[in-house]
Amino acid sequence: MAKVLVVGSGAREHALAKAFLKSPQVDQVLVAPGNDGMQDAGLSRLPIKANDLQGLAQAAEEQGVDLTFVGNEDPLILGIVDEFEARGLKIFGPRAQQAQLEGSKTFAKEVLTANQIPTARAITVTSLVAAERALEKFDLPVVFKLDGLALGKGVTIIQDLDSAQRYLADLYQRDPEAKLVMEEFLSGVEFSIFSLVGKDGRVVHAPMAQDHKRRFDHDRGPNTGGMGAYSPLSWLPEKDAQQAISQLVEPLLAAMADRGLPFTGVLYTGVMLTDAGPKVIEFNVRFGDPEAQVVLPQLNSDFYQVIVDLLAGEQPQVDWQKGQVYLGVVLASPGYPEAPQPGAVVPSPADLPGLAVDYASVKAEDGHLVASGGRVATVIAHEADTLLAQEKVYQVLDQANLDLVYRHDIGHWAQDLAE
Ligand code: AMP
Ligand code: GLY
């Protein structure tokens, strides 16, 4: 029987651990560092931080781990895959250089434009003078993105010239050489493609998903890490989905291989479906959170075997469920994202009958779980359509009478876009 290590501590990593535990070949899943809500049979935790690459590699050696899967981007960008591979340990993910697709917006943009892959027109600047000059080349609204990792907080949509000038003055006063990507604003419908990419060009595309990034109902309020997601996307015609794969994902993978940087791992393509066709908004090099929580449970095949096959350069047999919509709602601490106030009691799976629960920032205290950060859990239902899935989740949540906050309209796009 196989032992799998999942790196990370959120609800996405909980979903990954559960997907591996479903494999008949896996009897143990270790999660490093995990969280107190991860109490599933067969799951144990390692008290090692996700960024402690040496510590993780050493533990994988000592514990005889057969396969490591990384949930969050930081260890990938720091080179966890390089570290594991150097020690002959099996790990699924991109090396540090390939992870620059997420780690550096400038690198991603450069690969996209060099290969004529559709994306927003962009100019990268590193001084106030250059920024002011570049600003003249864009219509409003315009999008400003700070280079480097910013967990979605580095993106600002600028509506008017005054705000643009204030933003630039502030930024370059703080850091006179700040690297800023200035980008054309794309309007359209946003969705995400998750591609599991193996050696020798083997690829498995998962069902597509839509996240809800704004904090409040009707997509109002600040951007967050994601307040909920659903999948698959009933409103997205198969030909549009295929077009996004063939025009965005496949050319990117080919371009990386041509550069001598073949990509392995999860490629997350953030797509804007515009009037002029699909365009890339961003790449990430790992599953989305909360998207993983609604995508992974749809896999009927053995997840462990899928990953092992991909790493061996073999095309896996993959069967995804059809006919059900998976819908996940994120429960957060009041005040999230600006100033989350921890301490609320977090429901156990028994408190939420009929829903799956993937835990994130929680701590065990006096025999129950309490919130210890912003995003606390994702609760998931699956039903024959989005309306039924919404009804199910929200009925259970309303009855649970929680001190946590959540959006009440996750999945609304499925109805809006079907009309
Ligand atoms: P990112 O961190 O690049 O994923 O951006 C966060 C969010 O900002 C995206 O999910 C989009 O909703 C929005 N966004 C980013 N770039 C653009 C763009 N060029 N046009 C319109 N919206 C954008
Ligand atoms: N849900 C968005 C992300 O994981 O980046």
Tab-separated table of C-alpha atoms and ligand atoms in Angstrom:
chain	number	residue	atom	x	y	z
A	1	MET	CA	0.000	0.000	0.000
A	2	ALA	CA	1.142	3.533	-0.737
A	3	LYS	CA	1.840	6.506	1.501
A	4	VAL	CA	1.154	10.003	0.149
A	5	LEU	CA	2.328	13.361	1.493
A	6	VAL	CA	0.163	16.429	0.825
A	7	VAL	CA	1.873	19.779	1.468
A	8	GLY	CA	-0.241	22.673	2.746
A	9	SER	CA	-2.809	23.440	5.411
A	10	GLY	CA	-6.059	24.657	3.856
A	11	ALA	CA	-9.355	23.291	2.620
A	12	ARG	CA	-7.769	22.597	-0.782
A	13	GLU	CA	-5.231	20.328	0.887
A	14	HIS	CA	-8.036	18.642	2.846
A	15	ALA	CA	-9.770	17.925	-0.482
A	16	LEU	CA	-6.500	16.590	-1.939
A	17	ALA	CA	-5.981	14.312	1.077
A	18	LYS	CA	-9.527	12.951	0.741
A	19	ALA	CA	-9.043	12.321	-2.987
A	20	PHE	CA	-5.935	10.251	-2.248
A	21	LEU	CA	-7.636	8.408	0.635
A	22	LYS	CA	-10.295	7.204	-1.835
A	23	SER	CA	-7.625	5.319	-3.797
A	24	PRO	CA	-7.644	1.587	-3.052
A	25	GLN	CA	-3.843	1.721	-3.275
A	26	VAL	CA	-3.372	4.368	-0.574
A	27	ASP	CA	-3.570	3.514	3.116
A	28	GLN	CA	-1.967	6.615	4.607
A	29	VAL	CA	-2.011	10.288	3.765
A	30	LEU	CA	0.277	12.635	5.658
A	31	VAL	CA	-0.503	16.346	5.519
A	32	ALA	CA	2.183	18.890	6.384
A	33	PRO	CA	1.323	20.905	8.365
A	34	GLY	CA	-2.469	20.426	7.863
A	35	ASN	CA	-5.003	21.731	10.376
A	36	ASP	CA	-6.970	20.456	13.378
A	37	GLY	CA	-10.064	19.846	11.254
A	38	MET	CA	-8.335	17.071	9.303
A	39	GLN	CA	-9.506	14.063	11.287
A	40	ASP	CA	-10.318	11.561	8.554
A	41	ALA	CA	-9.438	7.897	8.944
A	42	GLY	CA	-6.023	7.230	7.406
A	43	LEU	CA	-4.989	10.883	7.581
A	44	SER	CA	-2.219	12.041	9.901
A	45	ARG	CA	-0.363	15.296	10.197
A	46	LEU	CA	3.323	16.205	10.149
A	47	PRO	CA	4.264	19.301	12.126
A	48	ILE	CA	6.420	20.727	9.334
A	49	LYS	CA	5.747	24.052	7.640
A	50	ALA	CA	4.973	24.034	3.899
A	51	ASN	CA	8.001	26.265	3.197
A	52	ASP	CA	10.491	24.040	5.051
A	53	LEU	CA	11.660	22.239	1.927
A	54	GLN	CA	14.549	20.362	3.564
A	55	GLY	CA	12.423	19.347	6.528
A	56	LEU	CA	9.713	18.020	4.226
A	57	ALA	CA	12.157	16.108	2.035
A	58	GLN	CA	13.823	14.580	5.062
A	59	ALA	CA	10.460	13.526	6.506
A	60	ALA	CA	9.432	12.021	3.149
A	61	GLU	CA	12.643	9.959	3.163
A	62	GLU	CA	12.292	8.860	6.779
A	63	GLN	CA	8.609	7.978	6.475
A	64	GLY	CA	8.944	6.144	3.172
A	65	VAL	CA	6.544	8.453	1.330
A	66	ASP	CA	5.742	7.125	-2.163
A	67	LEU	CA	4.321	10.326	-3.653
A	68	THR	CA	4.202	13.993	-2.643
A	69	PHE	CA	1.592	16.441	-3.938
A	70	VAL	CA	1.928	20.158	-3.208
A	71	GLY	CA	-1.235	22.172	-2.596
A	72	ASN	CA	-0.026	25.768	-2.375
A	73	GLU	CA	2.274	27.807	-4.581
A	74	ASP	CA	4.939	29.053	-2.168
A	75	PRO	CA	6.884	25.776	-1.795
A	76	LEU	CA	6.728	25.261	-5.570
A	77	ILE	CA	8.141	28.707	-6.283
A	78	LEU	CA	10.821	28.103	-3.647
A	79	GLY	CA	11.858	24.882	-5.414
A	80	ILE	CA	10.367	21.986	-3.456
A	81	VAL	CA	10.200	19.884	-6.618
A	82	ASP	CA	13.896	20.500	-7.381
A	83	GLU	CA	14.745	19.505	-3.794
A	84	PHE	CA	12.693	16.289	-3.872
A	85	GLU	CA	13.884	15.285	-7.348
A	86	ALA	CA	17.519	15.804	-6.336
A	87	ARG	CA	16.911	13.229	-3.596
A	88	GLY	CA	15.123	10.811	-5.930
A	89	LEU	CA	11.740	11.398	-4.257
A	90	LYS	CA	8.576	11.228	-6.365
A	91	ILE	CA	6.702	14.549	-6.372
A	92	PHE	CA	4.022	16.075	-8.612
A	93	GLY	CA	4.500	19.747	-9.409
A	94	PRO	CA	6.564	22.217	-11.438
A	95	ARG	CA	10.208	22.976	-10.685
A	96	ALA	CA	11.060	26.491	-9.467
A	97	GLN	CA	11.764	27.816	-12.955
A	98	GLN	CA	8.458	26.541	-14.333
A	99	ALA	CA	6.658	27.838	-11.238
A	100	GLN	CA	7.646	31.340	-12.372
A	101	LEU	CA	4.486	31.167	-14.485
A	102	GLU	CA	2.766	32.039	-11.205
A	103	GLY	CA	5.663	33.582	-9.292
A	104	SER	CA	6.392	36.276	-11.859
A	105	LYS	CA	3.619	37.982	-13.778
A	106	THR	CA	6.296	39.460	-16.049
A	107	PHE	CA	7.613	36.016	-16.967
A	108	ALA	CA	4.099	34.723	-17.671
A	109	LYS	CA	3.318	37.740	-19.843
A	110	GLU	CA	6.569	37.359	-21.739
A	111	VAL	CA	5.883	33.694	-22.589
A	112	LEU	CA	2.325	34.549	-23.619
A	113	THR	CA	3.238	37.423	-25.930
A	114	ALA	CA	6.271	35.690	-27.441
A	115	ASN	CA	3.946	32.883	-28.515
A	116	GLN	CA	0.952	35.012	-29.541
A	117	ILE	CA	-1.279	33.366	-26.956
A	118	PRO	CA	-4.321	35.637	-26.471
A	119	THR	CA	-4.034	37.736	-23.293
A	120	ALA	CA	-4.507	41.333	-22.148
A	121	ARG	CA	-1.995	43.766	-23.676
A	122	ALA	CA	0.497	44.759	-20.982
A	123	ILE	CA	3.503	46.951	-20.267
A	124	THR	CA	5.864	46.343	-17.343
A	125	VAL	CA	7.427	49.408	-15.711
A	126	THR	CA	9.870	49.971	-12.845
A	127	SER	CA	9.754	53.748	-12.326
A	128	LEU	CA	7.210	56.516	-11.876
A	129	VAL	CA	8.246	58.242	-15.114
A	130	ALA	CA	7.875	55.060	-17.145
A	131	ALA	CA	4.561	54.289	-15.414
A	132	GLU	CA	3.120	57.710	-16.270
A	133	ARG	CA	4.226	57.348	-19.865
A	134	ALA	CA	2.766	53.815	-20.113
A	135	LEU	CA	-0.543	54.956	-18.631
A	136	GLU	CA	-1.172	57.101	-21.722
A	137	LYS	CA	-1.197	53.970	-23.849
A	138	PHE	CA	-4.233	52.459	-22.086
A	139	ASP	CA	-7.948	53.204	-22.033
A	140	LEU	CA	-9.793	53.234	-18.715
A	141	PRO	CA	-10.439	51.144	-16.757
A	142	VAL	CA	-6.886	49.828	-16.617
A	143	VAL	CA	-5.486	47.021	-14.454
A	144	PHE	CA	-2.390	47.393	-12.251
A	145	LYS	CA	-0.641	44.248	-11.037
A	146	LEU	CA	2.276	44.205	-8.662
A	147	ASP	CA	4.842	41.654	-9.732
A	148	GLY	CA	5.600	38.820	-7.345
A	149	LEU	CA	3.254	36.886	-5.137
A	150	ALA	CA	0.336	38.831	-3.740
A	151	LEU	CA	-2.425	36.259	-3.188
A	152	GLY	CA	-4.826	38.127	-5.439
A	153	LYS	CA	-4.308	41.329	-3.462
A	154	GLY	CA	-1.740	42.709	-5.912
A	155	VAL	CA	-4.377	43.396	-8.575
A	156	THR	CA	-6.175	46.738	-8.703
A	157	ILE	CA	-8.695	47.808	-11.306
A	158	ILE	CA	-8.322	51.537	-11.822
A	159	GLN	CA	-11.444	53.370	-13.001
A	160	ASP	CA	-10.243	56.951	-13.470
A	161	LEU	CA	-7.143	59.017	-14.074
A	162	ASP	CA	-7.070	60.532	-10.576
A	163	SER	CA	-6.999	57.122	-8.913
A	164	ALA	CA	-4.292	55.992	-11.335
A	165	GLN	CA	-2.085	58.951	-10.503
A	166	ARG	CA	-2.650	58.575	-6.757
A	167	TYR	CA	-1.873	54.857	-6.933
A	168	LEU	CA	1.360	55.453	-8.859
A	169	ALA	CA	2.521	58.305	-6.629
A	170	ASP	CA	1.951	56.165	-3.506
A	171	LEU	CA	3.588	53.088	-4.948
A	172	TYR	CA	6.738	54.813	-6.167
A	173	GLN	CA	7.071	56.813	-2.980
A	174	ARG	CA	7.150	53.536	-1.038
A	175	ASP	CA	9.443	51.803	-3.532
A	176	PRO	CA	11.032	53.937	-6.294
A	177	GLU	CA	11.840	50.784	-8.333
A	178	ALA	CA	8.587	48.882	-7.864
A	179	LYS	CA	7.837	46.450	-10.680
A	180	LEU	CA	4.334	47.063	-11.963
A	181	VAL	CA	2.487	45.356	-14.792
A	182	MET	CA	-0.020	47.688	-16.423
A	183	GLU	CA	-2.670	45.811	-18.317
A	184	GLU	CA	-5.627	46.301	-20.618
A	185	PHE	CA	-8.966	45.663	-18.858
A	186	LEU	CA	-10.756	42.618	-20.273
A	187	SER	CA	-14.493	42.283	-19.928
A	188	GLY	CA	-16.330	39.019	-20.212
A	189	VAL	CA	-16.991	35.893	-18.210
A	190	GLU	CA	-14.246	34.398	-16.085
A	191	PHE	CA	-13.628	30.696	-15.502
A	192	SER	CA	-10.757	28.380	-14.637
A	193	ILE	CA	-9.205	25.394	-16.356
A	194	PHE	CA	-7.245	22.851	-14.312
A	195	SER	CA	-4.855	20.683	-16.292
A	196	LEU	CA	-2.910	17.854	-14.692
A	197	VAL	CA	0.278	17.813	-16.710
A	198	GLY	CA	2.611	14.815	-16.704
A	199	LYS	CA	5.904	13.946	-18.347
A	200	ASP	CA	6.200	13.570	-22.123
A	201	GLY	CA	3.242	15.840	-22.796
A	202	ARG	CA	0.640	13.731	-21.000
A	203	VAL	CA	-2.298	15.895	-19.919
A	204	VAL	CA	-5.612	15.364	-18.149
A	205	HIS	CA	-8.083	18.258	-18.087
A	206	ALA	CA	-10.410	18.383	-15.107
A	207	PRO	CA	-13.991	19.704	-15.287
A	208	MET	CA	-13.924	23.495	-15.464
A	209	ALA	CA	-14.899	25.675	-12.524
A	210	GLN	CA	-15.892	29.190	-11.534
A	211	ASP	CA	-14.685	30.903	-8.392
A	212	HIS	CA	-16.448	33.868	-6.715
A	213	LYS	CA	-13.657	36.194	-5.650
A	214	ARG	CA	-15.540	39.153	-4.248
A	215	ARG	CA	-16.449	39.030	-0.599
A	216	PHE	CA	-20.145	39.973	-0.832
A	217	ASP	CA	-23.249	38.822	-2.707
A	218	HIS	CA	-23.750	40.111	-6.266
A	219	ASP	CA	-19.947	40.235	-6.650
A	220	ARG	CA	-19.522	43.344	-4.518
A	221	GLY	CA	-16.798	44.263	-2.055
A	222	PRO	CA	-13.107	43.452	-1.852
A	223	ASN	CA	-11.353	40.605	-3.647
A	224	THR	CA	-10.685	37.551	-1.488
A	225	GLY	CA	-8.905	34.237	-1.928
A	226	GLY	CA	-12.281	32.905	-3.132
A	227	MET	CA	-15.695	32.714	-1.418
A	228	GLY	CA	-17.092	29.711	-3.258
A	229	ALA	CA	-17.015	27.742	-6.478
A	230	TYR	CA	-18.979	25.311	-8.582
A	231	SER	CA	-18.244	22.839	-11.324
A	232	PRO	CA	-18.824	21.724	-14.042
A	233	LEU	CA	-20.030	24.751	-16.013
A	234	SER	CA	-23.323	23.782	-17.619
A	235	TRP	CA	-23.567	27.102	-19.506
A	236	LEU	CA	-20.182	26.730	-21.232
A	237	PRO	CA	-20.598	25.065	-24.655
A	238	GLU	CA	-18.195	22.188	-25.233
A	239	LYS	CA	-16.736	23.932	-28.289
A	240	ASP	CA	-15.834	27.032	-26.229
A	241	ALA	CA	-14.206	24.867	-23.573
A	242	GLN	CA	-12.209	23.032	-26.236
A	243	GLN	CA	-11.257	26.307	-27.888
A	244	ALA	CA	-9.866	27.641	-24.605
A	245	ILE	CA	-7.778	24.486	-24.209
A	246	SER	CA	-6.487	24.501	-27.777
A	247	GLN	CA	-5.841	28.274	-27.982
A	248	LEU	CA	-4.521	28.924	-24.466
A	249	VAL	CA	-3.403	25.815	-22.584
A	250	GLU	CA	-1.860	23.687	-25.321
A	251	PRO	CA	0.245	26.491	-26.866
A	252	LEU	CA	1.513	27.482	-23.410
A	253	LEU	CA	2.611	23.929	-22.634
A	254	ALA	CA	4.271	23.688	-26.058
A	255	ALA	CA	6.018	27.046	-25.510
A	256	MET	CA	7.381	25.955	-22.125
A	257	ALA	CA	8.683	22.705	-23.639
A	258	ASP	CA	10.312	24.652	-26.495
A	259	ARG	CA	12.167	26.759	-23.930
A	260	GLY	CA	13.567	23.633	-22.344
A	261	LEU	CA	11.222	24.144	-19.389
A	262	PRO	CA	8.622	21.391	-19.827
A	263	PHE	CA	5.817	21.908	-17.314
A	264	THR	CA	4.733	19.199	-14.894
A	265	GLY	CA	2.060	19.574	-12.231
A	266	VAL	CA	-1.272	21.373	-12.058
A	267	LEU	CA	-1.621	24.212	-14.527
A	268	TYR	CA	-4.418	26.584	-13.541
A	269	THR	CA	-5.414	28.805	-16.439
A	270	GLY	CA	-7.568	31.779	-15.465
A	271	VAL	CA	-9.607	32.558	-18.580
A	272	MET	CA	-11.678	35.577	-19.604
A	273	LEU	CA	-14.197	34.653	-22.268
A	274	THR	CA	-14.357	37.941	-24.200
A	275	ASP	CA	-16.265	38.940	-27.335
A	276	ALA	CA	-13.012	38.285	-29.187
A	277	GLY	CA	-12.643	34.767	-27.813
A	278	PRO	CA	-10.925	33.304	-24.740
A	279	LYS	CA	-7.924	35.156	-23.259
A	280	VAL	CA	-5.525	34.301	-20.443
A	281	ILE	CA	-5.900	36.391	-17.278
A	282	GLU	CA	-3.309	34.525	-15.270
A	283	PHE	CA	-1.580	31.225	-14.750
A	284	ASN	CA	-1.187	29.497	-11.434
A	285	VAL	CA	0.816	26.351	-10.886
A	286	ARG	CA	-1.471	24.547	-8.434
A	287	PHE	CA	-5.150	23.871	-7.867
A	288	GLY	CA	-7.405	26.776	-6.937
A	289	ASP	CA	-8.878	27.063	-3.457
A	290	PRO	CA	-11.929	26.677	-3.270
A	291	GLU	CA	-12.053	25.211	-6.816
A	292	ALA	CA	-10.190	22.019	-5.806
A	293	GLN	CA	-12.928	21.279	-3.257
A	294	VAL	CA	-15.555	21.050	-6.040
A	295	VAL	CA	-13.369	19.564	-8.790
A	296	LEU	CA	-11.550	16.703	-7.037
A	297	PRO	CA	-14.658	14.908	-5.701
A	298	GLN	CA	-15.803	14.540	-9.324
A	299	LEU	CA	-13.031	12.097	-10.122
A	300	ASN	CA	-14.342	8.525	-10.257
A	301	SER	CA	-10.930	7.112	-11.150
A	302	ASP	CA	-8.081	6.356	-8.744
A	303	PHE	CA	-6.386	9.739	-8.161
A	304	TYR	CA	-3.155	8.127	-6.978
A	305	GLN	CA	-2.927	6.030	-10.160
A	306	VAL	CA	-3.670	9.078	-12.326
A	307	ILE	CA	-0.744	10.993	-10.816
A	308	VAL	CA	1.619	8.002	-10.901
A	309	ASP	CA	0.783	7.435	-14.585
A	310	LEU	CA	1.318	11.107	-15.438
A	311	LEU	CA	4.720	11.106	-13.713
A	312	ALA	CA	5.676	7.968	-15.672
A	313	GLY	CA	4.744	9.649	-18.971
A	314	GLU	CA	1.745	7.371	-19.473
A	315	GLN	CA	-1.752	8.506	-20.371
A	316	PRO	CA	-4.049	7.637	-17.447
A	317	GLN	CA	-7.586	6.284	-17.738
A	318	VAL	CA	-9.751	9.043	-16.331
A	319	ASP	CA	-13.453	9.090	-15.601
A	320	TRP	CA	-15.135	12.230	-14.200
A	321	GLN	CA	-18.694	12.136	-12.917
A	322	LYS	CA	-21.397	13.525	-15.168
A	323	GLY	CA	-24.883	14.751	-14.353
A	324	GLN	CA	-24.221	16.405	-10.989
A	325	VAL	CA	-23.137	19.932	-10.063
A	326	TYR	CA	-20.670	20.291	-7.187
A	327	LEU	CA	-21.077	23.562	-5.317
A	328	GLY	CA	-18.851	24.764	-2.472
A	329	VAL	CA	-19.447	27.701	-0.129
A	330	VAL	CA	-16.582	29.141	1.926
A	331	LEU	CA	-17.257	29.887	5.593
A	332	ALA	CA	-15.118	32.748	6.884
A	333	SER	CA	-14.523	34.640	10.104
A	334	PRO	CA	-16.437	37.928	10.463
A	335	GLY	CA	-14.286	40.775	9.132
A	336	TYR	CA	-12.623	38.666	6.405
A	337	PRO	CA	-10.673	39.650	4.320
A	338	GLU	CA	-9.509	42.936	5.898
A	339	ALA	CA	-9.583	42.074	9.590
A	340	PRO	CA	-10.840	38.561	10.312
A	341	GLN	CA	-11.899	38.078	13.929
A	342	PRO	CA	-11.103	34.506	14.929
A	343	GLY	CA	-12.756	32.525	17.696
A	344	ALA	CA	-16.167	31.574	16.269
A	345	VAL	CA	-17.268	27.990	16.822
A	346	VAL	CA	-16.815	25.966	13.629
A	347	PRO	CA	-19.399	23.292	12.807
A	348	SER	CA	-18.447	19.620	12.715
A	349	PRO	CA	-19.569	17.482	9.754
A	350	ALA	CA	-22.352	16.139	12.014
A	351	ASP	CA	-23.691	19.709	12.372
A	352	LEU	CA	-24.033	19.967	8.577
A	353	PRO	CA	-25.932	16.851	7.492
A	354	GLY	CA	-25.588	15.974	3.824
A	355	LEU	CA	-22.659	18.330	3.173
A	356	ALA	CA	-18.976	17.503	2.774
A	357	VAL	CA	-16.707	19.741	4.862
A	358	ASP	CA	-13.096	20.624	4.054
A	359	TYR	CA	-11.397	22.531	6.853
A	360	ALA	CA	-8.914	25.406	6.669
A	361	SER	CA	-8.014	27.885	9.463
A	362	VAL	CA	-9.352	26.013	12.488
A	363	LYS	CA	-8.024	24.977	15.882
A	364	ALA	CA	-9.283	22.298	18.271
A	365	GLU	CA	-10.309	23.753	21.631
A	366	ASP	CA	-12.206	21.974	24.422
A	367	GLY	CA	-13.425	19.231	22.139
A	368	HIS	CA	-14.657	21.387	19.282
A	369	LEU	CA	-13.208	23.457	16.441
A	370	VAL	CA	-12.859	27.237	16.530
A	371	ALA	CA	-11.900	29.617	13.739
A	372	SER	CA	-8.252	30.680	13.805
A	373	GLY	CA	-8.033	32.763	10.615
A	374	GLY	CA	-9.923	34.140	7.614
A	375	ARG	CA	-11.204	31.243	5.552
A	376	VAL	CA	-12.347	28.523	7.912
A	377	ALA	CA	-13.968	25.775	5.835
A	378	THR	CA	-15.582	24.948	2.510
A	379	VAL	CA	-18.912	23.134	2.616
A	380	ILE	CA	-19.928	21.203	-0.482
A	381	ALA	CA	-23.118	19.734	-1.891
A	382	HIS	CA	-23.739	17.953	-5.166
A	383	GLU	CA	-27.092	17.771	-6.864
A	384	ALA	CA	-28.566	17.409	-10.337
A	385	ASP	CA	-28.308	21.152	-11.041
A	386	THR	CA	-26.942	24.361	-9.532
A	387	LEU	CA	-30.284	25.503	-8.112
A	388	LEU	CA	-30.773	22.242	-6.242
A	389	ALA	CA	-27.180	22.320	-4.987
A	390	GLN	CA	-27.666	25.908	-3.761
A	391	GLU	CA	-30.920	24.976	-2.059
A	392	LYS	CA	-29.244	22.093	-0.289
A	393	VAL	CA	-26.180	24.020	0.953
A	394	TYR	CA	-28.067	27.095	2.075
A	395	GLN	CA	-30.837	25.185	3.819
A	396	VAL	CA	-28.292	23.304	5.907
A	397	LEU	CA	-26.223	26.447	6.584
A	398	ASP	CA	-29.258	28.519	7.571
A	399	GLN	CA	-30.370	25.853	10.018
A	400	ALA	CA	-26.893	25.631	11.534
A	401	ASN	CA	-27.144	29.270	12.664
A	402	LEU	CA	-23.410	29.982	12.522
A	403	ASP	CA	-21.312	32.868	13.804
A	404	LEU	CA	-19.321	32.623	10.576
A	405	VAL	CA	-19.964	34.631	7.387
A	406	TYR	CA	-20.514	33.405	3.848
A	407	ARG	CA	-21.956	34.432	0.501
A	408	HIS	CA	-25.539	33.474	-0.268
A	409	ASP	CA	-25.321	33.420	-4.048
A	410	ILE	CA	-22.534	31.010	-4.963
A	411	GLY	CA	-23.314	29.529	-8.366
A	412	HIS	CA	-25.440	32.472	-9.523
A	413	TRP	CA	-23.511	32.657	-12.799
A	414	ALA	CA	-24.900	29.284	-13.806
A	415	GLN	CA	-28.378	30.845	-13.856
A	416	ASP	CA	-27.356	34.285	-15.144
A	417	LEU	CA	-25.419	32.824	-18.057
A	418	ALA	CA	-28.006	30.212	-18.988
A	419	GLU	CA	-30.568	32.957	-19.651
B	1	AMP	P1	-5.094	37.744	-10.745
B	1	AMP	O1	-4.415	37.912	-9.399
B	1	AMP	O2	-4.222	38.034	-11.904
B	1	AMP	O3	-5.840	36.472	-10.775
B	1	AMP	O4	-6.280	38.792	-10.757
B	1	AMP	C1	-7.312	38.760	-9.800
B	1	AMP	C2	-8.617	39.102	-10.454
B	1	AMP	O5	-8.573	40.401	-11.042
B	1	AMP	C3	-8.962	38.177	-11.616
B	1	AMP	O6	-9.565	37.004	-11.190
B	1	AMP	C4	-9.893	39.063	-12.443
B	1	AMP	O7	-11.198	39.029	-11.913
B	1	AMP	C5	-9.313	40.427	-12.249
B	1	AMP	N1	-8.432	40.755	-13.372
B	1	AMP	C6	-7.109	40.501	-13.477
B	1	AMP	N2	-6.629	40.924	-14.657
B	1	AMP	C7	-7.666	41.473	-15.332
B	1	AMP	C8	-7.809	42.108	-16.613
B	1	AMP	N3	-6.772	42.283	-17.442
B	1	AMP	N4	-9.031	42.538	-16.960
B	1	AMP	C9	-10.088	42.403	-16.141
B	1	AMP	N5	-10.018	41.833	-14.930
B	1	AMP	C10	-8.819	41.373	-14.516
B	2	GLY	N1	-9.434	30.624	-6.008
B	2	GLY	C1	-8.378	31.348	-6.576
B	2	GLY	C2	-7.054	30.811	-6.324
B	2	GLY	O1	-6.892	29.750	-5.742
B	2	GLY	O2	-6.094	31.447	-6.725
